Amino acid sequence: MFAQADAGLQYIDASQLTVIGQPLPYPQKPFARMDGTAYGLKGSLAAKAAQSTGIAVLFTTNSRTIRAKWHTSDLRVVGTNTGANSQKGLDLYIRKNGKWLFAGTGVPNMKGNCIEHEATLVTSMDEHAKECLLYLPLFDRVDRLEIGVGQGSTITPLENPFRHRIVFYGSSITHGSAASRSGMSYVARFGRDNGLYCMNLGFSGQGRMQQEFAHFLADVKADAFIFDTFSNPDPEQIRERFDMFVDIIRSSHPNTPLIFLQTIRREKRNFNLKTDAYEAQKQQTAEEAVRTRMKRDEHIYFISSDGFLGNDGIGTADGTHPTDVGFSRMLEGMTPPLKKILRKYGIR
C-alpha cells in the first residue's frame, strides 16, 4: 500500500490504515474525535470536538525509517500548560516483547502559520516487521496525515490490539494539557499499559456535564465510562447538572459502570485561602452528589483523588495541570481501584 514517492520514501494516506479513537464513527473526518455540530456544540466546543485528541493510527511496517507529513489548523496555544509537541506533534510507539515502547516524536513546525508539518519520527531501524502506534496531536485538528516509509518497504493496517471500549470524559486534565507528548496523557497511558481501548473526550476548561455531551455519550457503545467531570463546573453546576447528566446516559446504558474520579487537589490551594475554600466546597459537593446517587444505582462508583499528585509540589505545571510526573502519580493512585471495578464487568 503506497502513495507517491519522495526522496527515497513512499507515502501513504494514514486514513487507509487502522485509525482508532473515535467513540462514534465519523468517516467524513477520520482524524477528528467527535462530530460536535451533530450534537449542538458551537464555537470553541465544536472546534475542540474536531481535535485529534486520543486519535491514533496503527500499522505494521518493515521500513528502517518512518517519516510523516501532516496538516493542522493555524491554532497556536503553546504556553504554560501546553508545549508544541503535545499541541501539534506526533508521538510514535513500537511494540516490543508485548510492550509499547516510545520510538520517536514528530516535531511540528511552529514557524509562520504552523499548518504544514514534516518530520522523521525514527530512522536506522532493522528491517524486521514492526507494529506501530502513532498518536495524533492533543490540541489541534489534523486535516491530512501521510506516513512515509522506505521504497520497497511494506506498510499495512494493524488490527486494533486494544480490548473493550472505555470512554473518558472530562476537563483539561483528561485532555492532557501539560503532557509532554500526545501519547503521555493519562488516558493514553492507561490504555497502553493495560491493553484497553480508551477514548479521550477531555474538553479543556469546558467539561461541565452539558446535556450535549450526555446525549453523545448515550449514543456511544461503551463497556465503561470514566469521568473527570468535577474539575470545571462550580459547586452549583455540579448540584444542578449531575443527576440530569447521569439520567441521559442511563437512558441507553442502564447497567454500564459509570466511574467518577474526584477532581485532584490542586497544588495552588497550598497558600491561597480563597482557592482552598472554593476547591474544598467543590470536592465536597461532587462526592455528596455521587454517593447520593450510588444509593439507588449499583453501577455508579466514586474514586477519591487523595494523594494523586503527591505532596512535594512537583506534580503540575502550574498548580493545576499534571505534568508527566503528575500523570504517573495519578495512574499509580487510580489504576488499582479502576481495575478492581472493571474486573467486576469482565473488563481486564
mmCIF file of C-alpha atoms in Angstrom:
data_model
loop_
_atom_site.group_PDB
_atom_site.id
_atom_site.type_symbol
_atom_site.label_atom_id
_atom_site.label_comp_id
_atom_site.label_asym_id
_atom_site.label_seq_id
_atom_site.Cartn_x
_atom_site.Cartn_y
_atom_site.Cartn_z
ATOM 1 C CA MET A 1 0.000 0.000 0.000
ATOM 2 C CA PHE A 2 1.817 3.096 -1.213
ATOM 3 C CA ALA A 3 1.197 6.624 -2.397
ATOM 4 C CA GLN A 4 3.692 8.981 -4.021
ATOM 5 C CA ALA A 5 7.472 8.643 -3.755
ATOM 6 C CA ASP A 6 9.561 11.399 -2.178
ATOM 7 C CA ALA A 7 13.354 11.431 -1.701
ATOM 8 C CA GLY A 8 13.717 7.692 -1.269
ATOM 9 C CA LEU A 9 10.481 7.320 0.671
ATOM 10 C CA GLN A 10 6.974 6.340 -0.284
ATOM 11 C CA TYR A 11 3.965 7.886 1.451
ATOM 12 C CA ILE A 12 0.544 6.504 2.237
ATOM 13 C CA ASP A 13 -2.589 8.340 3.338
ATOM 14 C CA ALA A 14 -2.901 7.345 7.003
ATOM 15 C CA SER A 15 -6.688 7.091 6.711
ATOM 16 C CA GLN A 16 -6.070 3.879 4.710
ATOM 17 C CA LEU A 17 -4.524 2.333 7.813
ATOM 18 C CA THR A 18 -6.251 1.481 11.106
ATOM 19 C CA VAL A 19 -7.458 4.661 12.815
ATOM 20 C CA ILE A 20 -8.719 4.349 16.393
ATOM 21 C CA GLY A 21 -10.068 6.762 18.991
ATOM 22 C CA GLN A 22 -13.475 7.857 17.689
ATOM 23 C CA PRO A 23 -16.258 6.937 20.149
ATOM 24 C CA LEU A 24 -18.737 7.181 17.251
ATOM 25 C CA PRO A 25 -17.837 6.693 13.581
ATOM 26 C CA TYR A 26 -17.130 9.946 11.746
ATOM 27 C CA PRO A 27 -15.995 8.788 8.293
ATOM 28 C CA GLN A 28 -16.013 12.270 6.781
ATOM 29 C CA LYS A 29 -13.226 13.283 9.175
ATOM 30 C CA PRO A 30 -11.248 10.205 10.200
ATOM 31 C CA PHE A 31 -8.832 12.153 12.414
ATOM 32 C CA ALA A 32 -11.483 14.079 14.406
ATOM 33 C CA ARG A 33 -12.632 12.534 17.666
ATOM 34 C CA MET A 34 -16.222 13.770 17.508
ATOM 35 C CA ASP A 35 -18.748 15.426 15.212
ATOM 36 C CA GLY A 36 -19.645 18.126 17.698
ATOM 37 C CA THR A 37 -22.002 20.077 15.468
ATOM 38 C CA ALA A 38 -24.234 16.996 15.119
ATOM 39 C CA TYR A 39 -24.840 17.254 18.881
ATOM 40 C CA GLY A 40 -25.311 21.003 19.050
ATOM 41 C CA LEU A 41 -21.803 22.045 20.041
ATOM 42 C CA LYS A 42 -20.822 25.500 18.846
ATOM 43 C CA GLY A 43 -17.809 27.794 18.828
ATOM 44 C CA SER A 44 -14.809 26.629 20.804
ATOM 45 C CA LEU A 45 -16.570 23.455 21.927
ATOM 46 C CA ALA A 46 -17.177 22.399 18.327
ATOM 47 C CA ALA A 47 -13.568 23.250 17.489
ATOM 48 C CA LYS A 48 -12.291 21.109 20.366
ATOM 49 C CA ALA A 49 -14.563 18.257 19.334
ATOM 50 C CA ALA A 50 -12.826 18.284 15.939
ATOM 51 C CA GLN A 51 -9.379 17.960 17.502
ATOM 52 C CA SER A 52 -7.494 14.691 17.141
ATOM 53 C CA THR A 53 -7.192 14.146 20.905
ATOM 54 C CA GLY A 54 -6.808 10.427 21.564
ATOM 55 C CA ILE A 55 -6.828 9.516 17.877
ATOM 56 C CA ALA A 56 -4.093 7.088 16.851
ATOM 57 C CA VAL A 57 -3.014 5.211 13.733
ATOM 58 C CA LEU A 58 -1.996 1.543 13.858
ATOM 59 C CA PHE A 59 0.162 -0.053 11.190
ATOM 60 C CA THR A 60 2.865 -2.618 10.528
ATOM 61 C CA THR A 61 5.991 -1.829 8.517
ATOM 62 C CA ASN A 62 9.425 -3.280 7.911
ATOM 63 C CA SER A 63 10.849 0.099 6.942
ATOM 64 C CA ARG A 64 14.081 1.279 8.554
ATOM 65 C CA THR A 65 12.707 4.843 8.578
ATOM 66 C CA ILE A 66 9.288 6.250 9.460
ATOM 67 C CA ARG A 67 8.514 9.800 8.441
ATOM 68 C CA ALA A 68 5.308 11.831 8.404
ATOM 69 C CA LYS A 69 3.690 14.823 6.769
ATOM 70 C CA TRP A 70 0.622 16.331 8.388
ATOM 71 C CA HIS A 71 -1.647 19.362 8.064
ATOM 72 C CA THR A 72 -3.209 21.119 11.070
ATOM 73 C CA SER A 73 -5.030 24.378 11.716
ATOM 74 C CA ASP A 74 -3.125 27.590 12.395
ATOM 75 C CA LEU A 75 -4.187 27.478 16.062
ATOM 76 C CA ARG A 76 -1.360 28.358 18.417
ATOM 77 C CA VAL A 77 -1.915 27.620 22.125
ATOM 78 C CA VAL A 78 1.624 26.887 23.223
ATOM 79 C CA GLY A 79 2.090 28.329 26.694
ATOM 80 C CA THR A 80 2.309 27.483 30.371
ATOM 81 C CA ASN A 81 0.350 24.257 30.083
ATOM 82 C CA THR A 82 0.796 23.088 26.505
ATOM 83 C CA GLY A 83 4.007 22.506 24.590
ATOM 84 C CA ALA A 84 4.358 22.308 20.825
ATOM 85 C CA ASN A 85 4.844 18.534 20.738
ATOM 86 C CA SER A 86 1.584 17.836 22.559
ATOM 87 C CA GLN A 87 -0.375 20.526 20.749
ATOM 88 C CA LYS A 88 0.591 19.767 17.159
ATOM 89 C CA GLY A 89 3.130 16.933 17.239
ATOM 90 C CA LEU A 90 3.010 13.191 16.642
ATOM 91 C CA ASP A 91 4.064 10.504 19.107
ATOM 92 C CA LEU A 92 5.213 7.066 17.890
ATOM 93 C CA TYR A 93 5.376 3.787 19.830
ATOM 94 C CA ILE A 94 6.533 0.366 18.609
ATOM 95 C CA ARG A 95 5.557 -2.880 20.287
ATOM 96 C CA LYS A 96 8.464 -4.988 21.508
ATOM 97 C CA ASN A 97 8.108 -8.146 23.587
ATOM 98 C CA GLY A 98 4.451 -7.318 24.151
ATOM 99 C CA LYS A 99 5.052 -3.744 25.378
ATOM 100 C CA TRP A 100 4.604 -0.434 23.622
ATOM 101 C CA LEU A 101 7.921 1.425 23.724
ATOM 102 C CA PHE A 102 8.487 5.049 22.767
ATOM 103 C CA ALA A 103 10.089 5.257 19.321
ATOM 104 C CA GLY A 104 10.056 8.885 18.240
ATOM 105 C CA THR A 105 8.369 12.263 18.080
ATOM 106 C CA GLY A 106 7.041 14.104 15.070
ATOM 107 C CA VAL A 107 8.214 17.612 15.968
ATOM 108 C CA PRO A 108 5.828 20.186 14.468
ATOM 109 C CA ASN A 109 6.748 23.290 12.537
ATOM 110 C CA MET A 110 5.946 26.249 14.807
ATOM 111 C CA LYS A 111 7.186 28.933 12.403
ATOM 112 C CA GLY A 112 4.950 31.034 10.200
ATOM 113 C CA ASN A 113 1.356 29.835 10.131
ATOM 114 C CA CYS A 114 2.407 26.428 11.595
ATOM 115 C CA ILE A 115 -0.035 24.493 9.389
ATOM 116 C CA GLU A 116 2.232 22.254 7.296
ATOM 117 C CA HIS A 117 4.476 19.840 9.199
ATOM 118 C CA GLU A 118 7.030 17.251 8.154
ATOM 119 C CA ALA A 119 9.348 15.215 10.355
ATOM 120 C CA THR A 120 11.305 11.988 10.644
ATOM 121 C CA LEU A 121 9.916 10.006 13.570
ATOM 122 C CA VAL A 122 12.595 7.315 13.705
ATOM 123 C CA THR A 123 15.356 6.015 11.448
ATOM 124 C CA SER A 124 18.211 3.459 11.310
ATOM 125 C CA MET A 125 15.985 0.603 12.483
ATOM 126 C CA ASP A 126 16.335 -3.039 11.472
ATOM 127 C CA GLU A 127 14.215 -4.456 8.661
ATOM 128 C CA HIS A 128 12.016 -6.729 10.749
ATOM 129 C CA ALA A 129 8.258 -6.108 10.726
ATOM 130 C CA LYS A 130 7.332 -3.605 13.424
ATOM 131 C CA GLU A 131 3.897 -2.972 14.958
ATOM 132 C CA CYS A 132 3.425 0.786 15.280
ATOM 133 C CA LEU A 133 1.091 3.037 17.252
ATOM 134 C CA LEU A 134 1.100 6.696 16.234
ATOM 135 C CA TYR A 135 -0.761 9.229 18.380
ATOM 136 C CA LEU A 136 -2.017 12.409 16.745
ATOM 137 C CA PRO A 137 -1.946 15.886 18.368
ATOM 138 C CA LEU A 138 -3.852 16.556 21.576
ATOM 139 C CA PHE A 139 -4.823 20.178 20.965
ATOM 140 C CA ASP A 140 -5.286 20.627 17.244
ATOM 141 C CA ARG A 141 -7.192 19.075 14.399
ATOM 142 C CA VAL A 142 -5.460 17.051 11.719
ATOM 143 C CA ASP A 143 -6.862 17.584 8.248
ATOM 144 C CA ARG A 144 -4.387 15.318 6.474
ATOM 145 C CA LEU A 145 -1.721 12.817 7.515
ATOM 146 C CA GLU A 146 0.686 10.846 5.356
ATOM 147 C CA ILE A 147 3.166 8.280 6.645
ATOM 148 C CA GLY A 148 6.408 7.718 4.748
ATOM 149 C CA VAL A 149 8.430 4.504 4.639
ATOM 150 C CA GLY A 150 11.415 3.408 2.601
ATOM 151 C CA GLN A 151 10.908 2.448 -1.036
ATOM 152 C CA GLY A 152 10.431 -1.279 -1.297
ATOM 153 C CA SER A 153 9.262 -1.489 2.314
ATOM 154 C CA THR A 154 5.754 -2.540 3.249
ATOM 155 C CA ILE A 155 3.170 -0.721 5.345
ATOM 156 C CA THR A 156 -0.154 -2.337 6.168
ATOM 157 C CA PRO A 157 -3.009 -1.758 8.644
ATOM 158 C CA LEU A 158 -2.571 -3.313 12.080
ATOM 159 C CA GLU A 159 -5.719 -4.688 13.658
ATOM 160 C CA ASN A 160 -6.678 -2.821 16.818
ATOM 161 C CA PRO A 161 -4.989 -4.797 19.635
ATOM 162 C CA PHE A 162 -6.798 -2.992 22.452
ATOM 163 C CA ARG A 163 -9.678 -4.711 24.259
ATOM 164 C CA HIS A 164 -13.134 -3.477 25.270
ATOM 165 C CA ARG A 165 -14.342 0.114 24.831
ATOM 166 C CA ILE A 166 -13.758 2.660 27.599
ATOM 167 C CA VAL A 167 -14.658 6.323 27.190
ATOM 168 C CA PHE A 168 -13.089 9.045 29.335
ATOM 169 C CA TYR A 169 -14.907 12.370 29.560
ATOM 170 C CA GLY A 170 -13.690 15.405 31.446
ATOM 171 C CA SER A 171 -11.558 18.504 31.721
ATOM 172 C CA SER A 172 -8.150 19.729 30.607
ATOM 173 C CA ILE A 173 -6.661 17.088 32.901
ATOM 174 C CA THR A 174 -8.223 14.370 30.762
ATOM 175 C CA HIS A 175 -7.474 16.369 27.612
ATOM 176 C CA GLY A 176 -3.774 16.198 28.569
ATOM 177 C CA SER A 177 -2.913 19.879 28.921
ATOM 178 C CA ALA A 178 0.594 19.603 30.374
ATOM 179 C CA ALA A 179 1.559 16.236 28.903
ATOM 180 C CA SER A 180 4.901 16.392 27.121
ATOM 181 C CA ARG A 181 3.670 14.404 24.114
ATOM 182 C CA SER A 182 0.281 13.245 22.872
ATOM 183 C CA GLY A 183 0.839 9.654 23.972
ATOM 184 C CA MET A 184 1.572 10.801 27.519
ATOM 185 C CA SER A 185 -1.944 11.814 28.556
ATOM 186 C CA TYR A 186 -3.172 9.630 31.393
ATOM 187 C CA VAL A 187 -5.940 8.280 29.141
ATOM 188 C CA ALA A 188 -3.454 7.090 26.508
ATOM 189 C CA ARG A 189 -1.126 5.663 29.125
ATOM 190 C CA PHE A 190 -3.875 3.796 30.972
ATOM 191 C CA GLY A 191 -4.948 2.210 27.705
ATOM 192 C CA ARG A 192 -1.415 1.356 26.593
ATOM 193 C CA ASP A 193 -0.387 -0.032 29.982
ATOM 194 C CA ASN A 194 -3.450 -2.245 30.349
ATOM 195 C CA GLY A 195 -4.255 -3.201 26.770
ATOM 196 C CA LEU A 196 -7.610 -1.394 26.898
ATOM 197 C CA TYR A 197 -9.246 0.647 24.145
ATOM 198 C CA CYS A 198 -9.554 4.072 25.778
ATOM 199 C CA MET A 199 -11.087 7.068 24.025
ATOM 200 C CA ASN A 200 -10.455 10.661 25.115
ATOM 201 C CA LEU A 201 -13.236 13.231 25.420
ATOM 202 C CA GLY A 202 -11.406 15.722 27.586
ATOM 203 C CA PHE A 203 -12.567 19.296 26.895
ATOM 204 C CA SER A 204 -10.095 21.753 28.336
ATOM 205 C CA GLY A 205 -11.876 24.200 30.641
ATOM 206 C CA GLN A 206 -15.305 23.225 29.316
ATOM 207 C CA GLY A 207 -16.169 19.733 30.543
ATOM 208 C CA ARG A 208 -19.144 20.822 32.644
ATOM 209 C CA MET A 209 -21.610 17.949 32.223
ATOM 210 C CA GLN A 210 -23.514 19.731 29.451
ATOM 211 C CA GLN A 211 -26.546 17.927 28.034
ATOM 212 C CA GLU A 212 -24.933 17.825 24.602
ATOM 213 C CA PHE A 213 -22.138 15.624 25.917
ATOM 214 C CA ALA A 214 -24.569 13.423 27.824
ATOM 215 C CA HIS A 215 -26.582 12.780 24.647
ATOM 216 C CA PHE A 216 -23.416 11.968 22.735
ATOM 217 C CA LEU A 217 -22.261 9.531 25.402
ATOM 218 C CA ALA A 218 -25.709 7.936 25.475
ATOM 219 C CA ASP A 219 -25.258 7.108 21.783
ATOM 220 C CA VAL A 220 -21.789 5.622 22.237
ATOM 221 C CA LYS A 221 -21.255 1.893 22.545
ATOM 222 C CA ALA A 222 -19.051 1.519 25.618
ATOM 223 C CA ASP A 223 -18.194 -1.092 28.216
ATOM 224 C CA ALA A 224 -17.419 1.584 30.815
ATOM 225 C CA PHE A 225 -17.360 5.355 31.228
ATOM 226 C CA ILE A 226 -14.766 7.112 33.373
ATOM 227 C CA PHE A 227 -15.418 10.718 34.332
ATOM 228 C CA ASP A 228 -13.123 13.554 35.398
ATOM 229 C CA THR A 229 -16.151 15.772 35.382
ATOM 230 C CA PHE A 230 -15.840 17.790 38.590
ATOM 231 C CA SER A 231 -12.776 19.833 37.658
ATOM 232 C CA ASN A 232 -14.506 22.509 35.539
ATOM 233 C CA PRO A 233 -18.020 23.085 36.947
ATOM 234 C CA ASP A 234 -18.579 25.131 40.086
ATOM 235 C CA PRO A 235 -20.462 23.627 43.053
ATOM 236 C CA GLU A 236 -23.819 24.999 41.892
ATOM 237 C CA GLN A 237 -23.384 23.500 38.427
ATOM 238 C CA ILE A 238 -22.487 20.152 39.960
ATOM 239 C CA ARG A 239 -25.669 20.165 42.037
ATOM 240 C CA GLU A 240 -27.818 21.277 39.094
ATOM 241 C CA ARG A 241 -26.395 19.037 36.378
ATOM 242 C CA PHE A 242 -25.156 15.802 37.888
ATOM 243 C CA ASP A 243 -28.421 13.848 38.009
ATOM 244 C CA MET A 244 -29.551 15.139 34.616
ATOM 245 C CA PHE A 245 -26.235 14.131 33.114
ATOM 246 C CA VAL A 246 -26.456 10.627 34.569
ATOM 247 C CA ASP A 247 -30.153 10.247 33.647
ATOM 248 C CA ILE A 248 -29.463 10.910 29.966
ATOM 249 C CA ILE A 249 -26.603 8.405 29.832
ATOM 250 C CA ARG A 250 -28.582 5.851 31.815
ATOM 251 C CA SER A 251 -31.419 6.044 29.264
ATOM 252 C CA SER A 252 -29.367 3.817 26.955
ATOM 253 C CA HIS A 253 -26.755 2.406 29.368
ATOM 254 C CA PRO A 254 -28.769 1.101 32.321
ATOM 255 C CA ASN A 255 -26.086 -1.240 33.653
ATOM 256 C CA THR A 256 -22.844 0.202 32.287
ATOM 257 C CA PRO A 257 -20.377 1.209 35.010
ATOM 258 C CA LEU A 258 -20.124 4.979 35.436
ATOM 259 C CA ILE A 259 -16.929 5.691 37.356
ATOM 260 C CA PHE A 260 -16.455 9.203 38.711
ATOM 261 C CA LEU A 261 -12.990 10.410 39.668
ATOM 262 C CA GLN A 262 -12.799 13.108 42.303
ATOM 263 C CA THR A 263 -11.079 16.197 40.945
ATOM 264 C CA ILE A 264 -7.445 16.393 42.000
ATOM 265 C CA ARG A 265 -6.368 18.532 44.933
ATOM 266 C CA ARG A 266 -4.795 21.481 43.143
ATOM 267 C CA GLU A 267 -1.374 22.482 44.396
ATOM 268 C CA LYS A 268 -2.351 26.148 44.074
ATOM 269 C CA ARG A 269 -4.526 25.642 47.185
ATOM 270 C CA ASN A 270 -1.495 25.463 49.451
ATOM 271 C CA PHE A 271 -1.467 29.151 50.454
ATOM 272 C CA ASN A 272 -4.420 30.749 48.632
ATOM 273 C CA LEU A 273 -7.214 30.633 51.205
ATOM 274 C CA LYS A 274 -9.932 31.660 48.741
ATOM 275 C CA THR A 275 -8.953 28.958 46.248
ATOM 276 C CA ASP A 276 -8.650 26.402 49.030
ATOM 277 C CA ALA A 277 -12.169 27.104 50.289
ATOM 278 C CA TYR A 278 -13.652 27.024 46.793
ATOM 279 C CA GLU A 279 -11.943 23.781 45.812
ATOM 280 C CA ALA A 280 -12.875 22.130 49.106
ATOM 281 C CA GLN A 281 -16.524 23.048 48.558
ATOM 282 C CA LYS A 282 -16.399 21.711 45.014
ATOM 283 C CA GLN A 283 -14.886 18.410 46.115
ATOM 284 C CA GLN A 284 -17.424 18.032 48.919
ATOM 285 C CA THR A 285 -20.347 18.799 46.601
ATOM 286 C CA ALA A 286 -19.088 16.335 43.990
ATOM 287 C CA GLU A 287 -18.639 13.480 46.451
ATOM 288 C CA GLU A 288 -22.048 14.068 48.005
ATOM 289 C CA ALA A 289 -23.715 14.056 44.570
ATOM 290 C CA VAL A 290 -22.113 10.777 43.531
ATOM 291 C CA ARG A 291 -22.603 8.976 46.846
ATOM 292 C CA THR A 292 -26.255 10.011 46.995
ATOM 293 C CA ARG A 293 -26.788 8.588 43.520
ATOM 294 C CA MET A 294 -24.903 5.421 44.448
ATOM 295 C CA LYS A 295 -27.605 4.612 46.988
ATOM 296 C CA ARG A 296 -30.045 3.910 44.155
ATOM 297 C CA ASP A 297 -27.668 2.901 41.373
ATOM 298 C CA GLU A 298 -25.387 -0.087 41.954
ATOM 299 C CA HIS A 299 -23.371 0.613 38.800
ATOM 300 C CA ILE A 300 -22.054 4.045 39.816
ATOM 301 C CA TYR A 301 -18.661 4.396 41.501
ATOM 302 C CA PHE A 302 -16.603 7.113 43.137
ATOM 303 C CA ILE A 303 -12.799 7.139 43.324
ATOM 304 C CA SER A 304 -11.118 9.538 45.741
ATOM 305 C CA SER A 305 -8.213 11.593 44.422
ATOM 306 C CA ASP A 306 -6.392 11.755 47.751
ATOM 307 C CA GLY A 307 -2.666 11.606 47.117
ATOM 308 C CA PHE A 308 -2.995 11.617 43.325
ATOM 309 C CA LEU A 309 -0.328 14.323 42.935
ATOM 310 C CA GLY A 310 1.832 13.661 45.992
ATOM 311 C CA ASN A 311 2.719 16.457 48.411
ATOM 312 C CA ASP A 312 6.066 17.724 47.151
ATOM 313 C CA GLY A 313 4.744 20.293 44.674
ATOM 314 C CA ILE A 314 6.321 18.799 41.559
ATOM 315 C CA GLY A 315 3.248 17.142 40.049
ATOM 316 C CA THR A 316 1.865 20.039 37.999
ATOM 317 C CA ALA A 317 2.981 22.660 35.516
ATOM 318 C CA ASP A 318 1.095 25.482 37.217
ATOM 319 C CA GLY A 319 -0.546 24.195 40.387
ATOM 320 C CA THR A 320 -3.447 22.647 38.443
ATOM 321 C CA HIS A 321 -2.410 20.730 35.322
ATOM 322 C CA PRO A 322 -0.455 17.496 35.867
ATOM 323 C CA THR A 323 2.835 17.020 34.070
ATOM 324 C CA ASP A 324 4.124 13.581 33.063
ATOM 325 C CA VAL A 325 5.176 13.196 36.711
ATOM 326 C CA GLY A 326 1.701 14.165 37.871
ATOM 327 C CA PHE A 327 0.049 11.775 35.432
ATOM 328 C CA SER A 328 2.343 8.974 36.639
ATOM 329 C CA ARG A 329 1.225 9.605 40.189
ATOM 330 C CA MET A 330 -2.420 9.820 39.142
ATOM 331 C CA LEU A 331 -2.134 6.474 37.402
ATOM 332 C CA GLU A 332 -0.475 4.902 40.429
ATOM 333 C CA GLY A 333 -3.429 6.053 42.523
ATOM 334 C CA MET A 334 -6.329 5.406 40.163
ATOM 335 C CA THR A 335 -5.283 2.214 38.404
ATOM 336 C CA PRO A 336 -5.832 -0.280 41.284
ATOM 337 C CA PRO A 337 -9.396 0.864 42.110
ATOM 338 C CA LEU A 338 -10.248 1.259 38.410
ATOM 339 C CA LYS A 339 -9.088 -2.243 37.565
ATOM 340 C CA LYS A 340 -10.959 -3.662 40.547
ATOM 341 C CA ILE A 341 -14.191 -2.082 39.322
ATOM 342 C CA LEU A 342 -13.633 -3.017 35.685
ATOM 343 C CA ARG A 343 -12.956 -6.659 36.581
ATOM 344 C CA LYS A 344 -16.474 -6.867 38.015
ATOM 345 C CA TYR A 345 -17.732 -6.305 34.461
ATOM 346 C CA GLY A 346 -15.350 -8.700 32.759
ATOM 347 C CA ILE A 347 -13.057 -5.889 31.631
ATOM 348 C CA ARG A 348 -9.467 -6.972 32.134
#
